PDB file of C-alpha atoms in Angstrom:
ATOM      1  CA  ASP A   1     107.366  20.013 151.579  1.00  0.00           C
ATOM      2  CA  SER A   2     105.155  17.559 153.492  1.00  0.00           C
ATOM      3  CA  GLY A   3     103.556  16.156 150.361  1.00  0.00           C
ATOM      4  CA  VAL A   4     100.085  17.109 151.621  1.00  0.00           C
ATOM      5  CA  THR A   5      98.388  19.763 149.519  1.00  0.00           C
ATOM      6  CA  GLN A   6      95.580  22.096 150.500  1.00  0.00           C
ATOM      7  CA  THR A   7      93.649  24.660 148.521  1.00  0.00           C
ATOM      8  CA  PRO A   8      92.920  27.476 148.705  1.00  0.00           C
ATOM      9  CA  LYS A   9      95.634  29.029 150.844  1.00  0.00           C
ATOM     10  CA  HIS A  10      93.454  31.950 151.867  1.00  0.00           C
ATOM     11  CA  LEU A  11      89.701  32.382 151.861  1.00  0.00           C
ATOM     12  CA  ILE A  12      87.751  35.493 152.782  1.00  0.00           C
ATOM     13  CA  THR A  13      83.998  35.286 152.943  1.00  0.00           C
ATOM     14  CA  ALA A  14      80.978  36.713 154.714  1.00  0.00           C
ATOM     15  CA  THR A  15      78.835  35.420 157.551  1.00  0.00           C
ATOM     16  CA  GLY A  16      76.154  32.997 156.446  1.00  0.00           C
ATOM     17  CA  GLN A  17      78.096  31.780 153.446  1.00  0.00           C
ATOM     18  CA  ARG A  18      79.330  28.281 152.610  1.00  0.00           C
ATOM     19  CA  VAL A  19      82.879  27.328 151.624  1.00  0.00           C
ATOM     20  CA  THR A  20      84.727  24.172 150.627  1.00  0.00           C
ATOM     21  CA  LEU A  21      88.293  23.418 151.612  1.00  0.00           C
ATOM     22  CA  ARG A  22      90.211  20.790 149.679  1.00  0.00           C
ATOM     23  CA  CYS A  23      93.009  18.449 150.714  1.00  0.00           C
ATOM     24  CA  SER A  24      95.074  15.834 148.928  1.00  0.00           C
ATOM     25  CA  PRO A  25      97.010  13.436 151.160  1.00  0.00           C
ATOM     26  CA  ARG A  26     100.532  12.229 150.549  1.00  0.00           C
ATOM     27  CA  SER A  27     100.843   9.609 147.865  1.00  0.00           C
ATOM     28  CA  GLY A  28      99.931   6.228 149.328  1.00  0.00           C
ATOM     29  CA  ASP A  29      98.334   7.578 152.512  1.00  0.00           C
ATOM     30  CA  LEU A  30      94.758   6.435 153.015  1.00  0.00           C
ATOM     31  CA  SER A  31      93.911   8.636 155.998  1.00  0.00           C
ATOM     32  CA  VAL A  32      93.017  12.283 156.052  1.00  0.00           C
ATOM     33  CA  TYR A  33      92.625  14.228 159.277  1.00  0.00           C
ATOM     34  CA  TRP A  34      91.142  17.714 159.534  1.00  0.00           C
ATOM     35  CA  TYR A  35      92.161  20.123 162.296  1.00  0.00           C
ATOM     36  CA  GLN A  36      91.124  23.648 163.184  1.00  0.00           C
ATOM     37  CA  GLN A  37      93.486  26.143 164.793  1.00  0.00           C
ATOM     38  CA  SER A  38      91.939  29.219 166.361  1.00  0.00           C
ATOM     39  CA  LEU A  39      93.251  31.697 168.900  1.00  0.00           C
ATOM     40  CA  ASP A  40      90.786  30.752 171.607  1.00  0.00           C
ATOM     41  CA  GLN A  41      90.502  26.979 171.043  1.00  0.00           C
ATOM     42  CA  GLY A  42      94.019  26.128 169.959  1.00  0.00           C
ATOM     43  CA  LEU A  43      94.530  23.127 167.675  1.00  0.00           C
ATOM     44  CA  GLN A  44      91.503  20.856 167.629  1.00  0.00           C
ATOM     45  CA  PHE A  45      90.798  17.669 165.766  1.00  0.00           C
ATOM     46  CA  LEU A  46      87.675  17.824 163.631  1.00  0.00           C
ATOM     47  CA  ILE A  47      87.273  14.602 161.693  1.00  0.00           C
ATOM     48  CA  GLN A  48      89.185  11.673 160.178  1.00  0.00           C
ATOM     49  CA  TYR A  49      88.563   9.699 157.010  1.00  0.00           C
ATOM     50  CA  TYR A  50      90.244   6.461 156.087  1.00  0.00           C
ATOM     51  CA  ASN A  51      89.959   5.064 152.580  1.00  0.00           C
ATOM     52  CA  GLY A  52      86.690   6.867 151.979  1.00  0.00           C
ATOM     53  CA  GLU A  53      85.033   6.112 155.295  1.00  0.00           C
ATOM     54  CA  GLU A  54      84.592   8.314 158.315  1.00  0.00           C
ATOM     55  CA  ARG A  55      86.727   6.902 161.151  1.00  0.00           C
ATOM     56  CA  ALA A  56      86.620   9.395 163.984  1.00  0.00           C
ATOM     57  CA  LYS A  57      84.918  12.632 164.895  1.00  0.00           C
ATOM     58  CA  GLY A  58      86.199  15.321 167.177  1.00  0.00           C
ATOM     59  CA  ASN A  59      84.815  18.746 167.961  1.00  0.00           C
ATOM     60  CA  ILE A  60      83.202  19.234 164.611  1.00  0.00           C
ATOM     61  CA  LEU A  61      80.139  21.449 164.437  1.00  0.00           C
ATOM     62  CA  GLU A  62      76.963  20.213 162.763  1.00  0.00           C
ATOM     63  CA  ARG A  63      77.367  23.042 160.234  1.00  0.00           C
ATOM     64  CA  PHE A  64      80.583  21.389 159.082  1.00  0.00           C
ATOM     65  CA  SER A  65      80.825  18.219 157.042  1.00  0.00           C
ATOM     66  CA  ALA A  66      83.522  16.351 155.184  1.00  0.00           C
ATOM     67  CA  GLN A  67      83.994  13.564 152.724  1.00  0.00           C
ATOM     68  CA  GLN A  68      86.790  11.590 151.126  1.00  0.00           C
ATOM     69  CA  PHE A  69      86.583  10.678 147.470  1.00  0.00           C
ATOM     70  CA  PRO A  70      87.750   7.518 145.657  1.00  0.00           C
ATOM     71  CA  ASP A  71      90.982   9.259 144.622  1.00  0.00           C
ATOM     72  CA  LEU A  72      91.515   9.886 148.389  1.00  0.00           C
ATOM     73  CA  HIS A  73      91.319  13.649 148.270  1.00  0.00           C
ATOM     74  CA  SER A  74      89.058  15.144 150.902  1.00  0.00           C
ATOM     75  CA  GLU A  75      86.827  18.173 151.167  1.00  0.00           C
ATOM     76  CA  LEU A  76      85.708  19.994 154.280  1.00  0.00           C
ATOM     77  CA  ASN A  77      82.475  21.914 153.848  1.00  0.00           C
ATOM     78  CA  LEU A  78      81.700  24.771 156.204  1.00  0.00           C
ATOM     79  CA  SER A  79      78.241  26.292 156.014  1.00  0.00           C
ATOM     80  CA  SER A  80      76.280  29.098 157.671  1.00  0.00           C
ATOM     81  CA  LEU A  81      79.610  30.622 158.542  1.00  0.00           C
ATOM     82  CA  GLU A  82      80.000  32.708 161.682  1.00  0.00           C
ATOM     83  CA  LEU A  83      82.701  35.126 162.723  1.00  0.00           C
ATOM     84  CA  GLY A  84      84.028  32.539 165.161  1.00  0.00           C
ATOM     85  CA  ASP A  85      84.749  30.105 162.338  1.00  0.00           C
ATOM     86  CA  SER A  86      87.682  32.269 161.286  1.00  0.00           C
ATOM     87  CA  ALA A  87      90.679  30.008 161.780  1.00  0.00           C
ATOM     88  CA  LEU A  88      93.490  28.101 160.142  1.00  0.00           C
ATOM     89  CA  TYR A  89      92.260  24.749 158.860  1.00  0.00           C
ATOM     90  CA  PHE A  90      94.778  21.990 158.380  1.00  0.00           C
ATOM     91  CA  CYS A  91      94.570  18.575 156.918  1.00  0.00           C
ATOM     92  CA  ALA A  92      97.123  15.897 157.647  1.00  0.00           C
ATOM     93  CA  SER A  93      97.908  12.412 156.452  1.00  0.00           C
ATOM     94  CA  SER A  94     100.242   9.730 157.716  1.00  0.00           C
ATOM     95  CA  PRO A  95     101.062   6.128 158.099  1.00  0.00           C
ATOM     96  CA  GLN A  96     102.549   7.040 161.499  1.00  0.00           C
ATOM     97  CA  GLU A  97     103.882  10.596 161.723  1.00  0.00           C
ATOM     98  CA  GLN A  98     101.195  13.083 160.798  1.00  0.00           C
ATOM     99  CA  PHE A  99     102.361  15.374 158.046  1.00  0.00           C
ATOM    100  CA  PHE A 100     100.366  18.547 157.738  1.00  0.00           C
ATOM    101  CA  GLY A 101      99.399  20.484 154.685  1.00  0.00           C
ATOM    102  CA  PRO A 102     100.141  24.217 154.482  1.00  0.00           C
ATOM    103  CA  GLY A 103      96.660  25.072 155.795  1.00  0.00           C
ATOM    104  CA  THR A 104      93.775  27.219 154.599  1.00  0.00           C
ATOM    105  CA  ARG A 105      93.360  30.490 156.407  1.00  0.00           C
ATOM    106  CA  LEU A 106      89.648  31.282 156.566  1.00  0.00           C
ATOM    107  CA  THR A 107      88.495  34.772 157.410  1.00  0.00           C
ATOM    108  CA  VAL A 108      84.787  35.339 157.954  1.00  0.00           C
ATOM    109  CA  LEU A 109      83.763  39.003 157.823  1.00  0.00           C
TER     110      LEU A 109
ATOM    111  CA  ALA B   1      90.825  11.398 178.967  1.00  0.00           C
ATOM    112  CA  GLN B   2      94.095  11.995 177.236  1.00  0.00           C
ATOM    113  CA  LYS B   3      95.726  15.350 177.805  1.00  0.00           C
ATOM    114  CA  ILE B   4      98.882  17.222 176.861  1.00  0.00           C
ATOM    115  CA  THR B   5     100.268  19.989 179.054  1.00  0.00           C
ATOM    116  CA  GLN B   6     102.866  22.538 178.018  1.00  0.00           C
ATOM    117  CA  THR B   7     103.522  24.820 180.967  1.00  0.00           C
ATOM    118  CA  GLN B   8     105.859  27.318 179.283  1.00  0.00           C
ATOM    119  CA  PRO B   9     103.908  29.864 177.231  1.00  0.00           C
ATOM    120  CA  GLY B  10     107.153  31.515 176.146  1.00  0.00           C
ATOM    121  CA  MET B  11     110.881  30.821 176.315  1.00  0.00           C
ATOM    122  CA  PHE B  12     113.996  32.754 175.398  1.00  0.00           C
ATOM    123  CA  VAL B  13     117.319  31.185 174.463  1.00  0.00           C
ATOM    124  CA  GLN B  14     120.600  32.593 173.302  1.00  0.00           C
ATOM    125  CA  GLU B  15     121.758  31.613 169.843  1.00  0.00           C
ATOM    126  CA  LYS B  16     123.998  28.492 169.870  1.00  0.00           C
ATOM    127  CA  GLU B  17     122.750  27.392 173.287  1.00  0.00           C
ATOM    128  CA  ALA B  18     120.562  24.369 174.001  1.00  0.00           C
ATOM    129  CA  VAL B  19     116.973  24.702 175.162  1.00  0.00           C
ATOM    130  CA  THR B  20     114.440  22.282 176.636  1.00  0.00           C
ATOM    131  CA  LEU B  21     110.717  22.655 175.994  1.00  0.00           C
ATOM    132  CA  ASP B  22     108.551  20.850 178.530  1.00  0.00           C
ATOM    133  CA  CYS B  23     105.677  18.523 177.791  1.00  0.00           C
ATOM    134  CA  THR B  24     103.740  16.235 180.097  1.00  0.00           C
ATOM    135  CA  TYR B  25     100.968  13.926 179.058  1.00  0.00           C
ATOM    136  CA  ASP B  26      98.206  11.930 180.616  1.00  0.00           C
ATOM    137  CA  THR B  27      96.852   8.681 179.246  1.00  0.00           C
ATOM    138  CA  SER B  28      95.705   5.313 180.499  1.00  0.00           C
ATOM    139  CA  ASP B  29      96.756   3.589 177.272  1.00  0.00           C
ATOM    140  CA  GLN B  30      99.871   1.429 177.134  1.00  0.00           C
ATOM    141  CA  SER B  31     100.458   2.102 173.453  1.00  0.00           C
ATOM    142  CA  TYR B  32     100.671   5.707 172.334  1.00  0.00           C
ATOM    143  CA  GLY B  33     102.783   8.050 170.261  1.00  0.00           C
ATOM    144  CA  LEU B  34     104.239  11.437 171.134  1.00  0.00           C
ATOM    145  CA  PHE B  35     105.061  14.139 168.608  1.00  0.00           C
ATOM    146  CA  TRP B  36     106.605  17.565 168.402  1.00  0.00           C
ATOM    147  CA  TYR B  37     105.756  20.109 165.742  1.00  0.00           C
ATOM    148  CA  LYS B  38     107.165  23.515 164.893  1.00  0.00           C
ATOM    149  CA  GLN B  39     104.940  26.314 163.660  1.00  0.00           C
ATOM    150  CA  PRO B  40     106.819  29.375 162.358  1.00  0.00           C
ATOM    151  CA  SER B  41     105.084  32.685 161.909  1.00  0.00           C
ATOM    152  CA  SER B  42     104.196  31.685 158.337  1.00  0.00           C
ATOM    153  CA  GLY B  43     101.740  29.192 159.831  1.00  0.00           C
ATOM    154  CA  GLU B  44     102.722  25.787 158.505  1.00  0.00           C
ATOM    155  CA  MET B  45     102.997  22.837 160.894  1.00  0.00           C
ATOM    156  CA  ILE B  46     106.346  21.138 160.546  1.00  0.00           C
ATOM    157  CA  PHE B  47     106.821  17.641 161.955  1.00  0.00           C
ATOM    158  CA  LEU B  48     109.987  17.433 164.055  1.00  0.00           C
ATOM    159  CA  ILE B  49     110.178  14.183 165.957  1.00  0.00           C
ATOM    160  CA  TYR B  50     108.200  11.126 167.048  1.00  0.00           C
ATOM    161  CA  GLN B  51     108.502   8.787 170.044  1.00  0.00           C
ATOM    162  CA  GLY B  52     106.547   5.585 170.458  1.00  0.00           C
ATOM    163  CA  SER B  53     105.632   4.478 173.958  1.00  0.00           C
ATOM    164  CA  TYR B  54     107.470   1.185 173.504  1.00  0.00           C
ATOM    165  CA  ASP B  55     110.628   2.750 172.067  1.00  0.00           C
ATOM    166  CA  GLU B  56     113.430   2.150 174.515  1.00  0.00           C
ATOM    167  CA  GLN B  57     115.755   4.762 173.057  1.00  0.00           C
ATOM    168  CA  ASN B  58     115.013   8.469 173.056  1.00  0.00           C
ATOM    169  CA  ALA B  59     114.216   9.695 169.562  1.00  0.00           C
ATOM    170  CA  THR B  60     116.676  12.012 167.839  1.00  0.00           C
ATOM    171  CA  GLU B  61     116.465  13.934 164.567  1.00  0.00           C
ATOM    172  CA  GLY B  62     119.441  16.146 163.857  1.00  0.00           C
ATOM    173  CA  ARG B  63     119.490  18.928 166.459  1.00  0.00           C
ATOM    174  CA  TYR B  64     116.223  17.718 167.995  1.00  0.00           C
ATOM    175  CA  SER B  65     115.967  15.052 170.650  1.00  0.00           C
ATOM    176  CA  LEU B  66     113.054  13.899 172.719  1.00  0.00           C
ATOM    177  CA  ASN B  67     113.743  13.246 176.386  1.00  0.00           C
ATOM    178  CA  PHE B  68     111.162  10.537 177.064  1.00  0.00           C
ATOM    179  CA  GLN B  69     110.558   9.686 180.717  1.00  0.00           C
ATOM    180  CA  LYS B  70     107.703   7.232 180.736  1.00  0.00           C
ATOM    181  CA  ALA B  71     107.270   6.927 184.494  1.00  0.00           C
ATOM    182  CA  ARG B  72     107.018  10.692 184.814  1.00  0.00           C
ATOM    183  CA  LYS B  73     104.843  10.932 181.682  1.00  0.00           C
ATOM    184  CA  SER B  74     107.054  13.571 180.190  1.00  0.00           C
ATOM    185  CA  ALA B  75     108.285  14.051 176.636  1.00  0.00           C
ATOM    186  CA  ASN B  76     110.483  17.130 176.606  1.00  0.00           C
ATOM    187  CA  LEU B  77     111.980  18.452 173.378  1.00  0.00           C
ATOM    188  CA  VAL B  78     115.645  19.396 173.472  1.00  0.00           C
ATOM    189  CA  ILE B  79     116.991  21.645 170.737  1.00  0.00           C
ATOM    190  CA  SER B  80     120.768  21.814 170.652  1.00  0.00           C
ATOM    191  CA  ALA B  81     122.782  24.708 169.237  1.00  0.00           C
ATOM    192  CA  SER B  82     119.786  27.021 168.766  1.00  0.00           C
ATOM    193  CA  GLN B  83     119.577  29.027 165.573  1.00  0.00           C
ATOM    194  CA  LEU B  84     117.666  32.223 164.807  1.00  0.00           C
ATOM    195  CA  GLY B  85     115.425  30.176 162.507  1.00  0.00           C
ATOM    196  CA  ASP B  86     114.295  28.099 165.483  1.00  0.00           C
ATOM    197  CA  SER B  87     112.154  31.012 166.679  1.00  0.00           C
ATOM    198  CA  ALA B  88     108.612  29.654 166.396  1.00  0.00           C
ATOM    199  CA  MET B  89     105.731  28.053 168.283  1.00  0.00           C
ATOM    200  CA  TYR B  90     106.356  24.474 169.322  1.00  0.00           C
ATOM    201  CA  PHE B  91     103.546  22.026 169.933  1.00  0.00           C
ATOM    202  CA  CYS B  92     103.655  18.737 171.753  1.00  0.00           C
ATOM    203  CA  ALA B  93     101.025  16.200 170.679  1.00  0.00           C
ATOM    204  CA  MET B  94      99.858  12.704 171.484  1.00  0.00           C
ATOM    205  CA  ARG B  95      98.096  10.301 169.208  1.00  0.00           C
ATOM    206  CA  GLU B  96      94.834   8.925 170.437  1.00  0.00           C
ATOM    207  CA  ARG B  97      94.206   5.221 170.189  1.00  0.00           C
ATOM    208  CA  ASN B  98      94.006   3.616 166.778  1.00  0.00           C
ATOM    209  CA  TYR B  99      90.836   2.638 165.026  1.00  0.00           C
ATOM    210  CA  GLY B 100      91.394  -0.757 163.432  1.00  0.00           C
ATOM    211  CA  GLY B 101      93.770  -0.301 160.545  1.00  0.00           C
ATOM    212  CA  SER B 102      94.281   3.437 160.800  1.00  0.00           C
ATOM    213  CA  GLN B 103      96.193   5.671 163.134  1.00  0.00           C
ATOM    214  CA  GLY B 104      94.298   7.869 165.574  1.00  0.00           C
ATOM    215  CA  ASN B 105      94.151  11.638 165.513  1.00  0.00           C
ATOM    216  CA  LEU B 106      96.433  13.923 167.499  1.00  0.00           C
ATOM    217  CA  ILE B 107      95.627  15.968 170.558  1.00  0.00           C
ATOM    218  CA  PHE B 108      97.793  19.018 171.106  1.00  0.00           C
ATOM    219  CA  GLY B 109      99.122  21.085 173.932  1.00  0.00           C
ATOM    220  CA  LYS B 110      98.742  24.843 173.906  1.00  0.00           C
ATOM    221  CA  GLY B 111     102.257  25.376 172.632  1.00  0.00           C
ATOM    222  CA  THR B 112     105.438  27.176 173.687  1.00  0.00           C
ATOM    223  CA  LYS B 113     106.683  30.239 171.854  1.00  0.00           C
ATOM    224  CA  LEU B 114     110.455  30.041 171.527  1.00  0.00           C
ATOM    225  CA  SER B 115     112.455  33.158 170.793  1.00  0.00           C
ATOM    226  CA  VAL B 116     116.126  32.813 169.911  1.00  0.00           C
ATOM    227  CA  LYS B 117     118.240  35.869 170.701  1.00  0.00           C
ATOM    228  CA  PRO B 118     121.315  36.743 168.636  1.00  0.00           C
TER     229      PRO B 118
END
């Protein structure tokens, strides 16, 4: 158990819809990183938050947004979903090693 | 730009034998971190081992060791005494530079699928 929690574990939705993925970092970790794993793109960094502030952006689409709340949990919002957004979404937290949550498997039909 | 290359899409190893998974990296930074993760078919990403660029000793964690050759920019993972449960995808990753007070994100290679034969 990495100590990073993510909900839900699975999500099935339709094109055009909006979903929210939730992540709680390990106790004491201030950073949250979001990654997307898809068959064609591999593992890609999306966005990082540190103590409530956005710190770095990767290949995150404009349809996607994230935030980190005062209790340090983070949410990744995906809107106007397309078939190609189907992927495994991970969050991670760390002081040094990055420990990953179990992931949310998103299926867009 | 930083890059991680894993040239072995798939590897087979006999149970109880050792196996080396290759990883080369490219960076112009002097300070960086290298990681290996295991992803079984269930999908979770399991942290295995970490090597800092200034660490003089190769990192070891149980049956895992990281063969760090800085001049060659390689960070190969060695798994000793392979077990059936080692069958999984293995990803090499490098941390991008830090942003004042927080650690940078990881960039990943494409992975190597290891199959352990009984």
